[in-house]
Structures are given as structure tokens and as C-alpha cells.
Amino acid sequence: MKAWEDLVGTALLGTRRRTLDPAAQPPAVRHLIAGHGDPAEQLLSAAAVLTSYRRAGRQPLHDVRPLPVAAVDDRPFVPPLARERLGRLLAASHPDLLLEWLGIVAGTAYRVPPETLPLLAEAARTKTALRAPLVAVAGPAGAWLGQRNPDWSFLSAPDGDQADVWQYGSLAQRRRWLAAKLGEDPDGAREALTASWKSEPADVRADFLGVLAGHVRPQDEAFLEAALTDRAAAVREQAADLLGRIPGTRYGQGMAERLRPLVHRRNRVLTVALPQGERGDGTVRLRTLVAAAPLSFWAEFGPPAEVVRMTVEGCPAGVLRDSWATAALRQRDETWAQALIGADPGGRTTPPLLGVLGPAGQAATVGHLIGRLPVESFARLVHELPRPWTKELGTALLDWIARQDDHRLVSHAAVVIARAVPPECLRHPLATTRLTMDAGPWRRALTETLNFRREMYEELA
């Protein structure tokens, strides 16, 4: 539009250096500015008219088809108090509490009001953990929005029964399809995964193995053995981890046979030689062998609690203990997990190993660690405890923090505890006992968060 370009150029240079050319303007504008002798007035009048035209001067549309209407959703909206709390969560930007709130609603027969969906979708755009529960509570209205905004396309995931989702869906849609299919039709899901495996990028192959992790079974041994030769290290690592979860595999037995000549015991000394004559660093190879071999291999050298406390020669003791921890995590062996935690309670493998233990054993072990570790060390450990927490563990941690004095690390641990304890712990005395006037800020924040979460559940009960 030459008239607009001329007007902008004149405005940038100023009317002292350049005047507006009336001939470049439309006839209506020329007529309007003809009565103005001042170049500045001419420029401003022309700008006002042309700006209004650019904003509103459009030819009427023809053959306009109205947008389709979202499918009917008969579910009731969340109660008024819950709706008000949702507004507070969105305004305060607490994604962890918002995730919990959406999870509660997803387990009910409620849906969220449609006017809140844009803000929720925008929050889920950057926080992917919010997407699955949001899809459940948004319903057809959310799918309608997702079809019209590419940034919110996760709301309009295709129906999992459609045959083309696996071939043409986005990565997130394919992951959801695979996870659902593994639960509903395990054989069909594995057939689809095997058929497309070689054509998938390396990061996608590793991602799909992560989805398979929750459904691995002995019949997957051959598939996972083939994945051990994958070009991508991330895929090989995932495959080795999943094979370690299957008892009695050829892979595990083979690793045990290669490890056997390297290990000897003499009195209280465990000698472990590094593998020789193999490609790669001997320490790395030893990690692979120990992590992949069945933990029953070590039974001939003594019970776990005794073996992990032996003096180690021939290899770094830390390498051996870390590899034992990897094996215990893969094989979900509680006896070895207890032994390794007892041998090094403040070690970096303690938090994940606690996740191997059952509810009672976990709570008992945490109670033991409270007595053995300094307050600062235990406060750091709280941040790394695997979730979700059981009622027993949550109660033990609330009891611990109730006894603590003001400390920076304790206050940080209090934030984690307040948001991670399960719903069964939200009526703990910390939440129901009136605080004294001299209570520290972190203790008040802990109580407020516990009560906030308890009210969330009560409003949606």
C-alpha cells in the first residue's frame, strides 16, 4: 500500500524534511487533507484515516461457515469452592499443586469450566506433566480448543483406537497410544513397536523403551537383546536396564559367567579383578557385568549384609557398590537394597534404593536414618526420596520435621514434605494444631500448605 508507506516515511523523517505527497493518497484522504495548510496536520489527519481503514476496512466475507460446536459434555462443573481454588492456583503459579488438583478432578465425575481452559492449556504447554490430567478434565471443550490452536494440540489427541495414531500422531500422542495399548492389548502393542522400530529415530526408540518399562515381561527378552546392539548408547542402556528386570535371562546368566573368574573371597577380603582383553575401559566393563548379573551370583560369597561390608581389592570399592545398587534397582531386590543402605546410609544411592523397599520397610529404614544421619544430611536426603510417598513414610517425615528447630536446610525440606506427603497424612497434628506466636515462617508455610491440600480434597470429595 503506497499511501501507507509514504505516510510512514514522512512521519519517520519529520514534516520539516519531507512533506506528505497528497497524490499518493486515496481520493477520500486527499479531499480530507486539502483544507489543512500545515504539513503536520495533513500528516496526522491522513494517519488517523488510514489507521482506521487498516484496522476495520475490510470487504465483507462471503460463504462463511460457522465453526463446529464442541460435543456435549454432560459432566457437572467442579463445585464453586473448587472453582475458586482453581483460580487461586492459576494466579499463584504452583504447577505441583495444580497437577495434584487436576489429578483429583480427573478421578471424579467433574469437569473444569470452559473459561478456565485457555489458562490451563497455556500452563500445560510448558509443564507437560499437566497434560494428561488436563485432557481428562477438559473433555470435548478442550479437544475443540486443541484443534484450533497448534500450541494446545495435546488437548485434541486422537482416539486411541484409531489405527493411524501410531503411524501419523505426534510423539506425545504415540506415547499415550503405546502406553494404553500395552495395558489393553500387549501383543498388538509389541507388534506395532517391533514393526516400526528400525525406522524410529534414536531418541524416540529410547523413549518408547521407557514406556515399555512399566509393562516389561519375559517374552520381551529377544526384543531387548536385539536392542543391546543398537547404535545409540541411550537405547543400549535402556535395554540393559529392562533386561535386568526380567529374572533368568540369557543376558544376565552370560554376564554372571564372565564375572565368575574375576571374583574371589579370602577371609573378609573380596578381590574383584578388572576385565582384561576387552574393548573399552576395564572399570566400565566391570560396571556392566556387575549391574547385569543376577544378585544371586554373590550368594556363594556370603549374605548381602556381609558382602557389602567386605574390604574390596582389585577394583575401586565405590564402583562395585554403585554397580550393586544398579542391580538392586533393576531386580527390585529388597534384601540387597537394605544391605547397601545400611553400609552407606548417606550415600548417593540411598534415595533410589529406598524406592525398592515396601511401605513398612521404607518407613522403618527412614526412621533408622533419622537417628544415624545429621539433621543437615537427612534434610538433603528428603529432596531425593522417590515418589509417590506411602502413608507410613509421610507420617515418619512429618513426625521428624515437627521436632526440628529453625534451620535453612530444614525449611527447604519442609517445602518438599508439605507438598509430597500423601492425602492420608493431611490431618497430621502439624496441620491441625494451632501454631504459637513464635512459630517460624517455614513452619507456618508448612501448616498452610497441608491445610490447603486437605481443603482441595474435601471440596472435591
C-alpha positions as semicolon CSV with decimal commas, in nm:
position;residue;x (nm);y (nm);z (nm)
1;M;0,000;0,000;0,000
2;K;0,194;0,301;-0,134
3;A;-0,018;0,555;0,057
4;W;0,073;0,395;0,390
5;E;0,442;0,365;0,301
6;D;0,455;0,732;0,205
7;L;0,282;0,830;0,529
8;V;0,520;0,622;0,743
9;G;0,825;0,758;0,560
10;T;0,710;1,116;0,616
11;A;0,642;1,050;0,984
12;L;0,989;0,899;1,034
13;L;1,173;1,183;0,865
14;G;0,950;1,461;1,002
15;T;0,750;1,720;0,813
16;R;1,040;1,969;0,821
17;R;1,245;1,740;0,598
18;R;0,965;1,579;0,397
19;T;0,601;1,661;0,334
20;L;0,320;1,419;0,263
21;D;0,251;1,368;-0,107
22;P;-0,128;1,412;-0,149
23;A;-0,116;1,244;-0,490
24;A;-0,007;0,919;-0,327
25;Q;-0,311;0,915;-0,101
26;P;-0,657;0,778;-0,188
27;P;-0,908;1,037;-0,319
28;A;-1,104;1,044;0,008
29;V;-0,786;1,121;0,203
30;R;-0,679;1,388;-0,046
31;H;-1,016;1,559;-0,004
32;L;-0,985;1,543;0,376
33;I;-0,637;1,696;0,398
34;A;-0,691;1,956;0,127
35;G;-0,819;2,209;0,379
36;H;-0,511;2,181;0,603
37;G;-0,225;2,410;0,525
38;D;0,004;2,281;0,799
39;P;0,202;1,971;0,679
40;A;0,187;1,826;1,030
41;E;-0,192;1,849;1,040
42;Q;-0,211;1,688;0,695
43;L;0,007;1,401;0,815
44;L;-0,189;1,342;1,135
45;S;-0,528;1,354;0,959
46;A;-0,414;1,110;0,692
47;A;-0,266;0,880;0,958
48;A;-0,592;0,876;1,154
49;V;-0,799;0,782;0,849
50;L;-0,558;0,523;0,710
51;T;-0,505;0,360;1,052
52;S;-0,881;0,322;1,096
53;Y;-0,907;0,175;0,747
54;R;-0,626;-0,075;0,808
55;R;-0,795;-0,190;1,130
56;A;-1,155;-0,206;1,017
57;G;-1,168;-0,150;0,644
58;R;-1,231;-0,499;0,515
59;Q;-1,454;-0,634;0,243
60;P;-1,746;-0,832;0,388
61;L;-1,684;-1,206;0,394
62;H;-1,897;-1,438;0,183
63;D;-1,987;-1,805;0,224
64;V;-1,869;-1,807;0,583
65;R;-1,920;-2,139;0,754
66;P;-1,962;-2,130;1,132
67;L;-1,715;-2,325;1,339
68;P;-1,831;-2,668;1,450
69;V;-1,965;-2,686;1,802
70;A;-1,785;-2,893;2,065
71;A;-1,951;-3,220;2,156
72;V;-2,183;-3,221;2,454
73;D;-2,024;-3,293;2,792
74;D;-2,286;-3,393;3,049
75;R;-2,047;-3,390;3,345
76;P;-2,116;-3,121;3,606
77;F;-1,869;-2,843;3,671
78;V;-1,650;-2,854;3,979
79;P;-1,821;-2,704;4,288
80;P;-1,793;-2,326;4,345
81;L;-1,531;-2,357;4,619
82;A;-1,314;-2,578;4,398
83;R;-1,358;-2,335;4,109
84;E;-1,239;-2,051;4,330
85;R;-0,939;-2,257;4,439
86;L;-0,850;-2,326;4,076
87;G;-0,837;-1,952;4,014
88;R;-0,600;-1,911;4,308
89;L;-0,378;-2,191;4,180
90;L;-0,356;-2,037;3,834
91;A;-0,283;-1,693;3,975
92;A;-0,018;-1,821;4,216
93;S;0,158;-2,039;3,954
94;H;0,210;-2,352;4,165
95;P;0,240;-2,626;3,898
96;D;0,288;-2,905;4,153
97;L;-0,029;-2,817;4,344
98;L;-0,214;-2,756;4,017
99;L;-0,108;-3,102;3,898
100;E;-0,243;-3,255;4,218
101;W;-0,571;-3,060;4,186
102;L;-0,619;-3,174;3,826
103;G;-0,543;-3,531;3,931
104;I;-0,813;-3,515;4,198
105;V;-1,069;-3,381;3,949
106;A;-0,970;-3,645;3,693
107;G;-1,068;-3,909;3,947
108;T;-1,416;-3,761;3,988
109;A;-1,716;-3,705;3,761
110;Y;-1,648;-3,330;3,742
111;R;-1,510;-3,113;3,462
112;V;-1,349;-2,771;3,470
113;P;-1,535;-2,458;3,350
114;P;-1,456;-2,385;2,983
115;E;-1,346;-2,027;3,057
116;T;-1,052;-2,166;3,257
117;L;-0,929;-2,390;2,974
118;P;-0,711;-2,132;2,792
119;L;-0,509;-2,059;3,108
120;L;-0,487;-2,429;3,192
121;A;-0,379;-2,516;2,838
122;E;-0,115;-2,246;2,844
123;A;0,019;-2,382;3,173
124;A;0,025;-2,736;3,029
125;R;0,206;-2,614;2,718
126;T;0,525;-2,570;2,921
127;K;0,456;-2,822;3,200
128;T;0,399;-3,150;3,019
129;A;0,305;-3,335;3,340
130;L;-0,019;-3,133;3,345
131;R;-0,133;-3,255;3,004
132;A;-0,273;-3,600;3,080
133;P;-0,498;-3,493;3,370
134;L;-0,599;-3,178;3,183
135;V;-0,715;-3,380;2,883
136;A;-0,933;-3,586;3,117
137;V;-1,097;-3,290;3,291
138;A;-1,127;-3,067;2,982
139;G;-1,333;-3,315;2,778
140;P;-1,481;-3,220;2,439
141;A;-1,435;-2,846;2,502
142;G;-1,063;-2,900;2,546
143;A;-1,042;-3,110;2,231
144;W;-1,227;-2,830;2,044
145;L;-0,967;-2,578;2,159
146;G;-0,679;-2,811;2,076
147;Q;-0,799;-2,846;1,718
148;R;-0,783;-2,468;1,670
149;N;-0,459;-2,379;1,843
150;P;-0,148;-2,575;1,739
151;D;0,019;-2,490;2,072
152;W;-0,259;-2,675;2,251
153;S;-0,284;-2,970;2,014
154;F;-0,216;-3,209;2,305
155;L;-0,576;-3,145;2,411
156;S;-0,709;-3,298;2,091
157;A;-0,521;-3,627;2,096
158;P;-0,678;-3,875;1,852
159;D;-0,881;-4,160;1,988
160;G;-0,651;-4,438;2,099
161;D;-0,849;-4,691;1,894
162;Q;-0,777;-4,517;1,565
163;A;-0,534;-4,723;1,359
164;D;-0,343;-4,422;1,222
165;V;-0,241;-4,273;1,558
166;W;0,068;-4,490;1,579
167;Q;0,174;-4,400;1,225
168;Y;0,085;-4,032;1,200
169;G;0,039;-3,898;1,555
170;S;0,282;-3,671;1,736
171;L;0,536;-3,824;1,973
172;A;0,319;-3,744;2,274
173;Q;0,014;-3,899;2,107
174;R;0,209;-4,209;2,010
175;R;0,345;-4,246;2,364
176;R;-0,007;-4,231;2,505
177;W;-0,128;-4,478;2,244
178;L;0,155;-4,721;2,322
179;A;0,105;-4,695;2,699
180;A;-0,269;-4,757;2,666
181;K;-0,220;-5,038;2,413
182;L;0,034;-5,215;2,634
183;G;-0,232;-5,237;2,902
184;E;-0,523;-5,332;2,676
185;D;-0,361;-5,538;2,401
186;P;0,001;-5,621;2,496
187;D;0,064;-5,839;2,192
188;G;-0,075;-5,580;1,949
189;A;0,131;-5,304;2,110
190;R;0,453;-5,504;2,081
191;E;0,375;-5,595;1,722
192;A;0,334;-5,226;1,633
193;L;0,652;-5,132;1,819
194;T;0,856;-5,405;1,650
195;A;0,726;-5,317;1,303
196;S;0,830;-4,951;1,326
197;W;1,137;-4,995;1,543
198;K;1,408;-4,965;1,277
199;S;1,256;-4,653;1,123
200;E;1,235;-4,461;1,451
201;P;1,500;-4,200;1,547
202;A;1,733;-4,299;1,831
203;D;1,578;-4,065;2,088
204;V;1,232;-4,198;2,003
205;R;1,349;-4,560;2,039
206;A;1,486;-4,481;2,385
207;D;1,164;-4,301;2,474
208;F;0,949;-4,598;2,371
209;L;1,163;-4,832;2,580
210;G;1,086;-4,604;2,872
211;V;0,714;-4,658;2,806
212;L;0,771;-5,034;2,785
213;A;0,946;-5,028;3,124
214;G;0,617;-5,034;3,310
215;H;0,498;-5,341;3,115
216;V;0,814;-5,547;3,059
217;R;0,765;-5,926;3,063
218;P;0,980;-6,236;2,999
219;Q;0,861;-6,257;2,638
220;D;1,041;-5,927;2,569
221;E;1,383;-6,085;2,619
222;A;1,461;-6,140;2,249
223;F;1,349;-5,790;2,151
224;L;1,557;-5,631;2,427
225;E;1,861;-5,844;2,343
226;A;1,846;-5,709;1,989
227;A;1,824;-5,355;2,129
228;L;2,154;-5,415;2,314
229;T;2,332;-5,384;1,978
230;D;2,162;-5,053;1,892
231;R;2,380;-4,774;1,758
232;A;2,258;-4,531;2,026
233;A;2,407;-4,560;2,374
234;A;2,082;-4,440;2,535
235;V;1,892;-4,727;2,372
236;R;2,151;-4,984;2,478
237;E;2,140;-4,854;2,835
238;Q;1,761;-4,869;2,846
239;A;1,760;-5,222;2,703
240;A;2,016;-5,341;2,961
241;D;1,807;-5,187;3,239
242;L;1,489;-5,361;3,121
243;L;1,664;-5,695;3,075
244;G;1,786;-5,666;3,434
245;R;1,423;-5,658;3,548
246;I;1,350;-5,996;3,389
247;P;1,471;-6,290;3,600
248;G;1,670;-6,573;3,442
249;T;1,761;-6,406;3,111
250;R;2,040;-6,537;2,891
251;Y;2,196;-6,193;2,908
252;G;2,215;-6,197;3,288
253;Q;2,346;-6,552;3,303
254;G;2,609;-6,469;3,042
255;M;2,726;-6,170;3,244
256;A;2,747;-6,386;3,557
257;E;2,964;-6,641;3,375
258;R;3,201;-6,368;3,259
259;L;3,214;-6,225;3,611
260;R;3,279;-6,557;3,788
261;P;3,656;-6,589;3,722
262;L;3,709;-6,228;3,829
263;V;3,575;-6,261;4,184
264;H;3,739;-6,434;4,482
265;R;3,698;-6,417;4,858
266;R;3,967;-6,465;5,120
267;N;3,852;-6,418;5,478
268;R;3,697;-6,070;5,492
269;V;3,856;-5,956;5,164
270;L;3,669;-5,960;4,833
271;T;3,903;-5,948;4,537
272;V;3,745;-5,833;4,209
273;A;3,976;-5,811;3,908
274;L;3,904;-5,574;3,622
275;P;3,811;-5,746;3,293
276;Q;4,106;-5,777;3,057
277;G;4,136;-5,816;2,683
278;E;3,804;-5,647;2,607
279;R;3,723;-5,329;2,424
280;G;3,674;-5,027;2,645
281;D;3,791;-4,935;2,991
282;G;3,808;-5,223;3,241
283;T;3,621;-5,027;3,507
284;V;3,336;-4,955;3,268
285;R;3,320;-5,319;3,169
286;L;3,312;-5,424;3,532
287;R;3,019;-5,189;3,598
288;T;2,830;-5,350;3,313
289;L;2,900;-5,704;3,433
290;V;2,806;-5,646;3,797
291;A;2,496;-5,441;3,717
292;A;2,367;-5,705;3,473
293;A;2,449;-6,024;3,664
294;P;2,176;-6,170;3,890
295;L;2,238;-6,073;4,252
296;S;2,206;-6,442;4,338
297;F;2,557;-6,473;4,189
298;W;2,702;-6,325;4,509
299;A;2,533;-6,579;4,741
300;E;2,840;-6,804;4,737
301;F;3,048;-6,520;4,886
302;G;2,811;-6,455;5,177
303;P;2,481;-6,285;5,263
304;P;2,431;-5,934;5,121
305;A;2,477;-5,753;5,453
306;E;2,817;-5,922;5,491
307;V;2,934;-5,894;5,129
308;V;2,875;-5,518;5,103
309;R;3,091;-5,456;5,414
310;M;3,392;-5,658;5,298
311;T;3,723;-5,497;5,213
312;V;3,747;-5,470;4,835
313;E;4,070;-5,520;4,644
314;G;4,147;-5,522;4,272
315;C;3,892;-5,257;4,176
316;P;3,755;-4,932;4,321
317;A;3,517;-5,018;4,605
318;G;3,285;-4,735;4,502
319;V;3,247;-4,880;4,151
320;L;3,147;-5,217;4,291
321;R;2,894;-5,072;4,537
322;D;2,739;-4,845;4,274
323;S;2,703;-5,143;4,041
324;W;2,541;-5,348;4,314
325;A;2,298;-5,061;4,367
326;T;2,214;-5,056;3,996
327;A;2,149;-5,431;4,004
328;A;1,931;-5,397;4,316
329;L;1,725;-5,125;4,148
330;R;1,677;-5,328;3,832
331;Q;1,594;-5,651;4,011
332;R;1,389;-5,481;4,285
333;D;1,578;-5,679;4,549
334;E;1,481;-5,551;4,896
335;T;1,744;-5,753;5,083
336;W;2,028;-5,603;4,882
337;A;1,875;-5,257;4,899
338;Q;1,860;-5,278;5,279
339;A;2,219;-5,402;5,294
340;L;2,353;-5,125;5,071
341;I;2,168;-4,853;5,260
342;G;2,295;-4,990;5,590
343;A;2,655;-4,994;5,465
344;D;2,645;-4,635;5,338
345;P;2,336;-4,456;5,476
346;G;2,442;-4,114;5,350
347;G;2,547;-4,234;5,004
348;R;2,406;-4,103;4,680
349;T;2,240;-4,438;4,602
350;T;2,037;-4,436;4,923
351;P;1,736;-4,235;4,789
352;P;1,666;-4,457;4,485
353;L;1,729;-4,773;4,687
354;L;1,463;-4,664;4,935
355;G;1,217;-4,685;4,645
356;V;1,282;-5,059;4,622
357;L;1,157;-5,121;4,975
358;G;0,797;-5,196;5,067
359;P;0,593;-4,941;5,267
360;A;0,677;-5,084;5,609
361;G;1,044;-5,140;5,529
362;Q;1,076;-4,795;5,378
363;A;0,929;-4,620;5,680
364;A;1,141;-4,828;5,918
365;T;1,460;-4,757;5,724
366;V;1,388;-4,384;5,708
367;G;1,328;-4,389;6,082
368;H;1,667;-4,557;6,124
369;L;1,833;-4,296;5,900
370;I;1,683;-4,015;6,107
371;G;1,876;-4,148;6,405
372;R;2,202;-4,211;6,215
373;L;2,237;-3,906;5,990
374;P;2,299;-3,546;6,098
375;V;1,996;-3,320;6,058
376;E;2,157;-3,140;5,763
377;S;2,231;-3,464;5,578
378;F;1,884;-3,602;5,633
379;A;1,725;-3,273;5,522
380;R;1,916;-3,303;5,193
381;L;1,804;-3,665;5,160
382;V;1,437;-3,561;5,179
383;H;1,467;-3,381;4,843
384;E;1,577;-3,701;4,669
385;L;1,335;-3,953;4,817
386;P;1,149;-4,135;4,536
387;R;0,781;-4,053;4,499
388;P;0,495;-4,115;4,547
389;W;0,538;-4,149;4,922
390;T;0,342;-4,400;5,126
391;K;0,134;-4,304;5,427
392;E;0,392;-4,463;5,657
393;L;0,679;-4,266;5,504
394;G;0,482;-3,941;5,501
395;T;0,392;-3,980;5,868
396;A;0,754;-4,054;5,961
397;L;0,875;-3,740;5,781
398;L;0,607;-3,519;5,934
399;D;0,696;-3,653;6,278
400;W;1,062;-3,573;6,207
401;I;1,007;-3,218;6,088
402;A;0,775;-3,146;6,380
403;R;1,075;-3,196;6,613
404;Q;1,314;-2,969;6,424
405;D;1,429;-2,619;6,511
406;D;1,470;-2,335;6,264
407;H;1,738;-2,419;6,007
408;R;1,780;-2,326;5,643
409;L;1,800;-2,684;5,516
410;V;1,512;-2,790;5,739
411;S;1,295;-2,512;5,595
412;H;1,375;-2,631;5,242
413;A;1,288;-2,989;5,338
414;A;0,960;-2,864;5,487
415;V;0,852;-2,731;5,147
416;V;0,909;-3,074;4,989
417;I;0,736;-3,261;5,271
418;A;0,431;-3,033;5,270
419;R;0,370;-3,098;4,902
420;A;0,472;-3,463;4,877
421;V;0,303;-3,637;5,171
422;P;0,002;-3,842;5,057
423;P;-0,358;-3,730;5,126
424;E;-0,385;-3,970;5,421
425;C;-0,129;-3,757;5,608
426;L;-0,303;-3,420;5,566
427;R;-0,470;-3,443;5,907
428;H;-0,139;-3,484;6,087
429;P;-0,114;-3,282;6,412
430;L;0,116;-3,040;6,229
431;A;-0,184;-2,933;6,020
432;T;-0,449;-2,939;6,290
433;T;-0,264;-2,793;6,591
434;R;-0,280;-2,416;6,636
435;L;0,064;-2,258;6,598
436;T;0,217;-2,042;6,867
437;M;0,302;-1,678;6,804
438;D;0,675;-1,751;6,786
439;A;0,643;-2,022;6,516
440;G;0,893;-1,972;6,234
441;P;0,786;-1,871;5,880
442;W;0,872;-2,214;5,739
443;R;0,654;-2,386;5,998
444;R;0,361;-2,156;5,916
445;A;0,409;-2,221;5,544
446;L;0,417;-2,597;5,611
447;T;0,089;-2,583;5,803
448;E;-0,076;-2,361;5,541
449;T;0,022;-2,594;5,256
450;L;-0,102;-2,903;5,440
451;N;-0,436;-2,734;5,509
452;F;-0,459;-2,601;5,154
453;R;-0,414;-2,951;5,014
454;R;-0,661;-3,103;5,263
455;E;-0,925;-2,848;5,161
456;M;-0,863;-2,935;4,796
457;Y;-0,961;-3,295;4,860
458;E;-1,257;-3,205;5,077
459;E;-1,403;-2,966;4,818
460;L;-1,393;-3,235;4,550
461;A;-1,500;-3,530;4,766
